[in-house]
Amino acid sequence: MNKRERLLTLWSTCSQIDASAIKETQLLLDGTVFRKMADMVVLRKTKHYKERRETNIGDYKTLYRFSAENVTWLADYFLNDCTETRGGALSPKMKMKIFLRCLANPGFQSGIAEELGVHQSTVSKVVTFVTTRVTAKVSSWIKFPHTEQDILQALEDWQNVNHFPGVIGVIDCTHIRIEKPGRHGDEYINRKGWPSINVQATCNAQEMFTSVDASWPGSVHDTRVWKNSTIREVVQKFPNASLLGDQGYGLELSLLTPYRNTDTEAKIHYNRLLKRERCIIERCFGQVKRRFPILKYICRLKLRRISRIIICCFIMHNIAKHLKDEKFPEEEDEDDTDENDEDDNQNQHIPDNEMLQRARVKRDEIADIIVRRHLY
């Protein structure tokens, strides 16, 4: 009987496996590694949890960019079904604090983990989880008018606050700094020489974002982003509604831009009013970047995750407006005017002659209305 047969016989004849049987089995294997039966039972290691750090009420706005009350509101709204309590599970509020701290801190996750008393891997998992929860509700917080009723309401809302006739909002792009990707990295180098995501957004009279497109690399011109956007198709369905844009865009029926040659009083007043009311989008960009510095400095996440994080920041901006949690006492409100050069995209999008002529007629009519009604 060889060694294998003796081993099988031993195990088959034992009604109970005792220590002597295990020992004899080890001897039969002549130096090969065979654990004792006691060692084959995998014992779970004792978990050691870091001490969770409590936050002073007065520090919430600085650390998490929302008041303590509104951080609780966000946790209840997005994570209300996260009720797991076993094994030192994080509470919904703690998950939201970790997520918001990452948006507010452009540094590394290891520092945030140490600050909040969790492991870096926990920070990464929580950010991914909460990002999914927040972006799942994007349609509830970032809404572009799609129906005739929506358009009429947007026109009325604009006129209640501003003066430019026939406008439902403002459009512009802003660049979010990223680390240069390993693949196709040059596609992300913008006109200023650093890697970025070119984010197109529109906002309404209430300084809330109505659309966000964060899918384009930094080398892509604003006009190309607009030309391929779904909101362009929407606005084109309503001839009496337009967006305001800067000189980087081509004039269209659905997108009003400034005159390049201001040789009449009407054109001067038109440009002056457009410039004054178009700056609302620059204020919105400035506000969202100040609230969430991850957008202002370098976003150090993987490329596939950056677009969703950007969307989350814009959603949170709108929620802050809704909750009236807007101001940071230590910072002054200033425009985000250093990102875009209006002349950089000139002539990137030239409409066909007929559509361009109709757009020019519309612009001239609006300029005359501005002068007649003294809207300037």
CSV table of C-alpha atoms in Angstrom, one decimal, residues 85-370:
chain,number,residue,atom,x,y,z
A,85,THR,CA,-24.8,49.1,11.8
A,86,ARG,CA,-22.7,45.9,12.0
A,87,GLY,CA,-19.0,45.7,12.2
A,88,GLY,CA,-18.4,49.4,12.9
A,89,ALA,CA,-20.3,50.6,9.8
A,90,LEU,CA,-20.3,54.3,9.0
A,91,SER,CA,-23.4,56.2,9.6
A,92,PRO,CA,-25.1,58.0,6.7
A,93,LYS,CA,-24.0,61.4,8.1
A,94,MET,CA,-20.4,60.2,8.4
A,95,LYS,CA,-20.4,59.0,4.8
A,96,MET,CA,-21.7,62.3,3.7
A,97,LYS,CA,-19.1,64.2,5.7
A,98,ILE,CA,-16.3,62.1,4.1
A,99,PHE,CA,-17.7,62.8,0.6
A,100,LEU,CA,-18.1,66.5,1.2
A,101,ARG,CA,-14.7,66.8,2.8
A,102,CYS,CA,-13.2,65.3,-0.4
A,103,LEU,CA,-15.0,67.9,-2.5
A,104,ALA,CA,-13.8,70.6,-0.2
A,105,ASN,CA,-10.2,69.4,0.0
A,106,PRO,CA,-8.1,69.3,-3.2
A,107,GLY,CA,-5.4,67.2,-1.4
A,108,PHE,CA,-5.0,63.5,-1.0
A,109,GLN,CA,-7.5,61.0,0.4
A,110,SER,CA,-4.9,59.8,2.9
A,111,GLY,CA,-4.9,63.2,4.6
A,112,ILE,CA,-8.7,63.2,4.8
A,113,ALA,CA,-8.8,59.7,6.2
A,114,GLU,CA,-6.4,60.7,9.0
A,115,GLU,CA,-8.4,63.8,9.7
A,116,LEU,CA,-11.7,62.0,10.0
A,117,GLY,CA,-10.4,58.8,11.7
A,118,VAL,CA,-11.0,56.3,8.9
A,119,HIS,CA,-8.7,54.3,6.5
A,120,GLN,CA,-7.8,55.7,3.0
A,121,SER,CA,-9.5,52.7,1.3
A,122,THR,CA,-12.7,53.6,3.3
A,123,VAL,CA,-12.6,57.2,1.9
A,124,SER,CA,-12.2,55.9,-1.6
A,125,LYS,CA,-15.2,53.5,-1.3
A,126,VAL,CA,-17.4,56.1,0.4
A,127,VAL,CA,-16.7,58.7,-2.3
A,128,THR,CA,-17.5,56.1,-5.0
A,129,PHE,CA,-20.7,55.1,-3.2
A,130,VAL,CA,-22.0,58.6,-2.5
A,131,THR,CA,-21.1,59.8,-6.0
A,132,THR,CA,-23.4,57.1,-7.4
A,133,ARG,CA,-26.2,58.1,-5.0
A,134,VAL,CA,-25.9,61.8,-5.8
A,135,THR,CA,-25.7,61.5,-9.6
A,136,ALA,CA,-28.7,59.2,-9.6
A,137,LYS,CA,-30.8,62.2,-8.7
A,138,VAL,CA,-29.2,64.6,-11.2
A,139,SER,CA,-32.5,65.0,-13.1
A,140,SER,CA,-34.2,66.3,-9.9
A,141,TRP,CA,-31.7,69.1,-9.4
A,142,ILE,CA,-30.4,70.1,-12.8
A,143,LYS,CA,-33.3,70.7,-15.1
A,144,PHE,CA,-33.3,72.4,-18.5
A,145,PRO,CA,-36.7,73.6,-19.8
A,146,HIS,CA,-37.9,71.1,-22.3
A,147,THR,CA,-41.6,71.7,-22.8
A,148,GLU,CA,-43.4,74.8,-24.0
A,149,GLN,CA,-44.7,75.4,-20.5
A,150,ASP,CA,-41.2,75.1,-19.1
A,151,ILE,CA,-39.9,77.6,-21.7
A,152,LEU,CA,-42.6,80.2,-20.9
A,153,GLN,CA,-41.9,79.8,-17.2
A,154,ALA,CA,-38.1,80.3,-17.8
A,155,LEU,CA,-38.8,83.4,-19.9
A,156,GLU,CA,-41.0,84.9,-17.2
A,157,ASP,CA,-38.4,84.1,-14.5
A,158,TRP,CA,-35.7,85.8,-16.4
A,159,GLN,CA,-37.8,88.9,-17.0
A,160,ASN,CA,-38.6,89.1,-13.3
A,161,VAL,CA,-34.9,89.5,-12.4
A,162,ASN,CA,-33.3,90.8,-15.6
A,163,HIS,CA,-34.2,92.9,-18.7
A,164,PHE,CA,-32.8,91.1,-21.8
A,165,PRO,CA,-35.9,90.0,-23.8
A,166,GLY,CA,-36.5,86.5,-25.0
A,167,VAL,CA,-33.9,84.8,-22.8
A,168,ILE,CA,-34.2,81.6,-20.8
A,169,GLY,CA,-30.6,81.5,-19.5
A,170,VAL,CA,-26.9,81.9,-20.1
A,171,ILE,CA,-24.3,79.5,-21.4
A,172,ASP,CA,-20.5,79.3,-21.0
A,173,CYS,CA,-17.7,76.8,-20.5
A,174,THR,CA,-15.1,76.5,-17.8
A,175,HIS,CA,-12.0,74.3,-17.4
A,176,ILE,CA,-11.5,71.9,-14.5
A,177,ARG,CA,-7.8,71.1,-13.8
A,178,ILE,CA,-6.8,67.4,-13.9
A,179,GLU,CA,-3.7,65.4,-13.9
A,180,LYS,CA,-2.6,64.5,-17.4
A,181,PRO,CA,-3.9,61.1,-18.4
A,182,GLY,CA,-1.6,58.4,-19.6
A,183,ARG,CA,-3.6,57.7,-22.7
A,184,HIS,CA,-4.4,60.4,-25.2
A,185,GLY,CA,-3.1,62.9,-22.7
A,186,ASP,CA,-2.5,65.6,-25.3
A,187,GLU,CA,-6.2,65.8,-26.0
A,188,TYR,CA,-6.7,67.2,-22.5
A,189,ILE,CA,-4.2,70.0,-22.9
A,190,ASN,CA,-6.2,73.3,-23.2
A,191,ARG,CA,-5.2,76.5,-24.8
A,192,LYS,CA,-3.4,77.7,-21.6
A,193,GLY,CA,-1.2,74.6,-21.7
A,194,TRP,CA,-2.5,72.5,-18.8
A,195,PRO,CA,-4.7,69.4,-18.8
A,196,SER,CA,-8.4,69.9,-18.1
A,197,ILE,CA,-12.0,68.9,-18.7
A,198,ASN,CA,-14.0,71.5,-20.6
A,199,VAL,CA,-17.3,71.8,-18.8
A,200,GLN,CA,-20.3,73.4,-20.5
A,201,ALA,CA,-23.1,74.7,-18.3
A,202,THR,CA,-26.2,76.8,-18.5
A,203,CYS,CA,-27.8,78.7,-15.6
A,204,ASN,CA,-31.1,80.5,-15.0
A,205,ALA,CA,-31.9,83.8,-13.4
A,206,GLN,CA,-31.8,82.2,-9.9
A,207,GLU,CA,-28.1,81.3,-10.4
A,208,MET,CA,-29.0,77.6,-10.5
A,209,PHE,CA,-27.4,75.4,-13.1
A,210,THR,CA,-29.9,74.0,-15.7
A,211,SER,CA,-27.5,71.8,-17.6
A,212,VAL,CA,-24.0,70.5,-17.2
A,213,ASP,CA,-21.8,68.6,-19.8
A,214,ALA,CA,-18.5,67.4,-18.3
A,215,SER,CA,-17.6,64.9,-21.0
A,216,TRP,CA,-15.1,66.9,-23.2
A,217,PRO,CA,-11.3,67.1,-23.0
A,218,GLY,CA,-9.7,70.5,-22.5
A,219,SER,CA,-8.5,70.8,-26.1
A,220,VAL,CA,-12.1,70.9,-27.4
A,221,HIS,CA,-13.4,74.4,-28.3
A,222,ASP,CA,-16.6,75.7,-26.6
A,223,THR,CA,-18.4,75.9,-29.9
A,224,ARG,CA,-17.9,72.2,-30.6
A,225,VAL,CA,-19.3,71.3,-27.2
A,226,TRP,CA,-22.3,73.5,-27.9
A,227,LYS,CA,-22.8,72.1,-31.4
A,228,ASN,CA,-23.0,68.6,-30.1
A,229,SER,CA,-25.1,69.3,-27.0
A,230,THR,CA,-28.6,68.1,-26.5
A,231,ILE,CA,-29.8,71.4,-25.1
A,232,ARG,CA,-29.0,73.1,-28.5
A,233,GLU,CA,-31.6,70.8,-30.1
A,234,VAL,CA,-34.1,71.7,-27.4
A,235,VAL,CA,-33.7,75.5,-27.7
A,236,GLN,CA,-33.9,75.3,-31.5
A,237,LYS,CA,-37.5,74.0,-31.1
A,238,PHE,CA,-38.6,77.3,-29.6
A,239,PRO,CA,-37.8,80.3,-31.9
A,240,ASN,CA,-38.8,82.9,-29.2
A,241,ALA,CA,-36.3,81.6,-26.7
A,242,SER,CA,-32.6,82.1,-26.6
A,243,LEU,CA,-29.5,81.7,-24.5
A,244,LEU,CA,-26.9,84.4,-24.0
A,245,GLY,CA,-23.3,83.6,-24.9
A,246,ASP,CA,-20.0,85.4,-25.3
A,247,GLN,CA,-18.1,86.1,-28.5
A,248,GLY,CA,-16.6,82.6,-28.4
A,249,TYR,CA,-19.8,81.3,-29.9
A,250,GLY,CA,-21.3,81.8,-33.3
A,251,LEU,CA,-24.5,83.8,-33.5
A,252,GLU,CA,-27.6,81.6,-33.8
A,253,LEU,CA,-31.4,82.0,-33.4
A,254,SER,CA,-31.0,80.0,-30.2
A,255,LEU,CA,-27.8,81.6,-29.0
A,256,LEU,CA,-27.4,85.4,-28.9
A,257,THR,CA,-23.9,86.8,-28.9
A,258,PRO,CA,-22.4,90.4,-28.9
A,259,TYR,CA,-21.9,92.6,-31.9
A,260,ARG,CA,-18.3,92.8,-33.0
A,261,ASN,CA,-18.8,96.2,-34.6
A,262,THR,CA,-20.7,98.6,-32.4
A,263,ASP,CA,-21.4,101.4,-34.9
A,264,THR,CA,-24.9,102.3,-33.7
A,265,GLU,CA,-26.4,103.3,-30.3
A,266,ALA,CA,-28.6,100.3,-30.4
A,267,LYS,CA,-25.7,97.9,-30.8
A,268,ILE,CA,-23.8,99.6,-28.0
A,269,HIS,CA,-26.7,99.3,-25.6
A,270,TYR,CA,-27.3,95.7,-26.7
A,271,ASN,CA,-23.7,94.7,-26.0
A,272,ARG,CA,-23.7,96.5,-22.6
A,273,LEU,CA,-26.9,94.8,-21.4
A,274,LEU,CA,-25.8,91.4,-22.7
A,275,LYS,CA,-22.4,91.7,-20.9
A,276,ARG,CA,-24.1,92.7,-17.7
A,277,GLU,CA,-26.6,89.9,-17.7
A,278,ARG,CA,-24.3,87.2,-19.1
A,279,CYS,CA,-21.9,87.5,-16.2
A,280,ILE,CA,-24.4,85.5,-14.1
A,281,ILE,CA,-22.8,82.3,-15.4
A,282,GLU,CA,-19.3,83.5,-14.4
A,283,ARG,CA,-20.6,84.1,-10.9
A,284,CYS,CA,-22.1,80.6,-10.8
A,285,PHE,CA,-18.8,79.1,-11.9
A,286,GLY,CA,-17.0,81.1,-9.2
A,287,GLN,CA,-19.4,80.1,-6.5
A,288,VAL,CA,-19.2,76.4,-7.3
A,289,LYS,CA,-15.4,76.4,-7.4
A,290,ARG,CA,-15.1,78.3,-4.2
A,291,ARG,CA,-17.5,76.0,-2.4
A,292,PHE,CA,-15.8,72.9,-3.8
A,293,PRO,CA,-12.0,73.6,-4.3
A,294,ILE,CA,-11.6,70.2,-5.9
A,295,LEU,CA,-12.8,72.0,-9.0
A,296,LYS,CA,-10.6,75.1,-8.5
A,297,TYR,CA,-7.3,73.3,-8.1
A,298,ILE,CA,-6.2,69.9,-9.4
A,299,CYS,CA,-8.8,67.1,-9.4
A,300,ARG,CA,-6.6,64.1,-8.5
A,301,LEU,CA,-9.1,61.3,-9.2
A,302,LYS,CA,-9.0,58.7,-12.0
A,303,LEU,CA,-10.2,60.2,-15.3
A,304,ARG,CA,-13.3,57.9,-15.4
A,305,ARG,CA,-14.5,59.3,-12.1
A,306,ILE,CA,-13.8,63.0,-12.6
A,307,SER,CA,-16.9,63.8,-14.8
A,308,ARG,CA,-19.2,62.3,-12.2
A,309,ILE,CA,-17.5,64.3,-9.4
A,310,ILE,CA,-18.0,67.5,-11.4
A,311,ILE,CA,-21.7,66.7,-11.8
A,312,CYS,CA,-21.9,66.1,-8.1
A,313,CYS,CA,-20.4,69.5,-7.3
A,314,PHE,CA,-22.9,71.2,-9.6
A,315,ILE,CA,-25.8,69.3,-8.1
A,316,MET,CA,-24.6,70.4,-4.6
A,317,HIS,CA,-24.4,74.0,-5.8
A,318,ASN,CA,-28.1,73.9,-6.7
A,319,ILE,CA,-29.0,72.2,-3.5
A,320,ALA,CA,-27.1,74.9,-1.6
A,321,LYS,CA,-29.3,77.5,-3.3
A,322,HIS,CA,-32.4,75.5,-2.5
A,323,LEU,CA,-31.4,75.3,1.2
A,324,LYS,CA,-30.3,78.9,1.2
A,325,ASP,CA,-26.9,77.7,2.4
A,326,GLU,CA,-24.9,80.0,0.2
A,327,LYS,CA,-22.3,82.3,1.7
A,328,PHE,CA,-18.8,81.6,3.1
A,329,PRO,CA,-18.1,84.5,5.6
A,330,GLU,CA,-14.4,84.3,5.1
A,331,GLU,CA,-14.5,84.7,1.3
A,332,GLU,CA,-15.8,87.4,-1.0
A,333,ASP,CA,-18.0,86.7,-4.0
A,334,GLU,CA,-16.0,87.3,-7.2
A,335,ASP,CA,-16.5,86.4,-10.8
A,336,ASP,CA,-14.9,83.4,-12.5
A,337,THR,CA,-13.5,85.5,-15.2
A,338,ASP,CA,-10.0,84.1,-15.6
A,339,GLU,CA,-10.9,80.9,-17.3
A,340,ASN,CA,-12.3,81.8,-20.7
A,341,ASP,CA,-10.9,84.0,-23.5
A,342,GLU,CA,-13.8,85.2,-25.5
A,343,ASP,CA,-11.8,85.6,-28.7
A,344,ASP,CA,-10.2,82.2,-28.5
A,345,ASN,CA,-13.0,80.3,-30.2
A,346,GLN,CA,-13.8,82.8,-32.9
A,347,ASN,CA,-15.1,81.4,-36.2
A,348,GLN,CA,-15.1,77.9,-34.8
A,349,HIS,CA,-18.8,77.5,-35.6
A,350,ILE,CA,-20.2,79.2,-38.7
A,351,PRO,CA,-23.9,78.6,-39.4
A,352,ASP,CA,-25.2,78.5,-42.9
A,353,ASN,CA,-26.0,81.8,-44.6
A,354,GLU,CA,-29.8,81.6,-44.3
A,355,MET,CA,-29.8,80.7,-40.6
A,356,LEU,CA,-27.1,83.3,-39.9
A,357,GLN,CA,-29.1,86.0,-41.6
A,358,ARG,CA,-32.2,85.1,-39.7
A,359,ALA,CA,-30.2,85.2,-36.4
A,360,ARG,CA,-28.8,88.7,-37.4
A,361,VAL,CA,-32.3,90.0,-38.0
A,362,LYS,CA,-33.5,88.6,-34.6
A,363,ARG,CA,-30.5,90.3,-32.9
A,364,ASP,CA,-31.2,93.6,-34.6
A,365,GLU,CA,-34.8,93.5,-33.5
A,366,ILE,CA,-33.9,92.8,-29.9
A,367,ALA,CA,-31.4,95.6,-30.0
A,368,ASP,CA,-34.1,98.0,-31.1
A,369,ILE,CA,-36.4,96.7,-28.4
A,370,ILE,CA,-33.7,97.4,-25.8
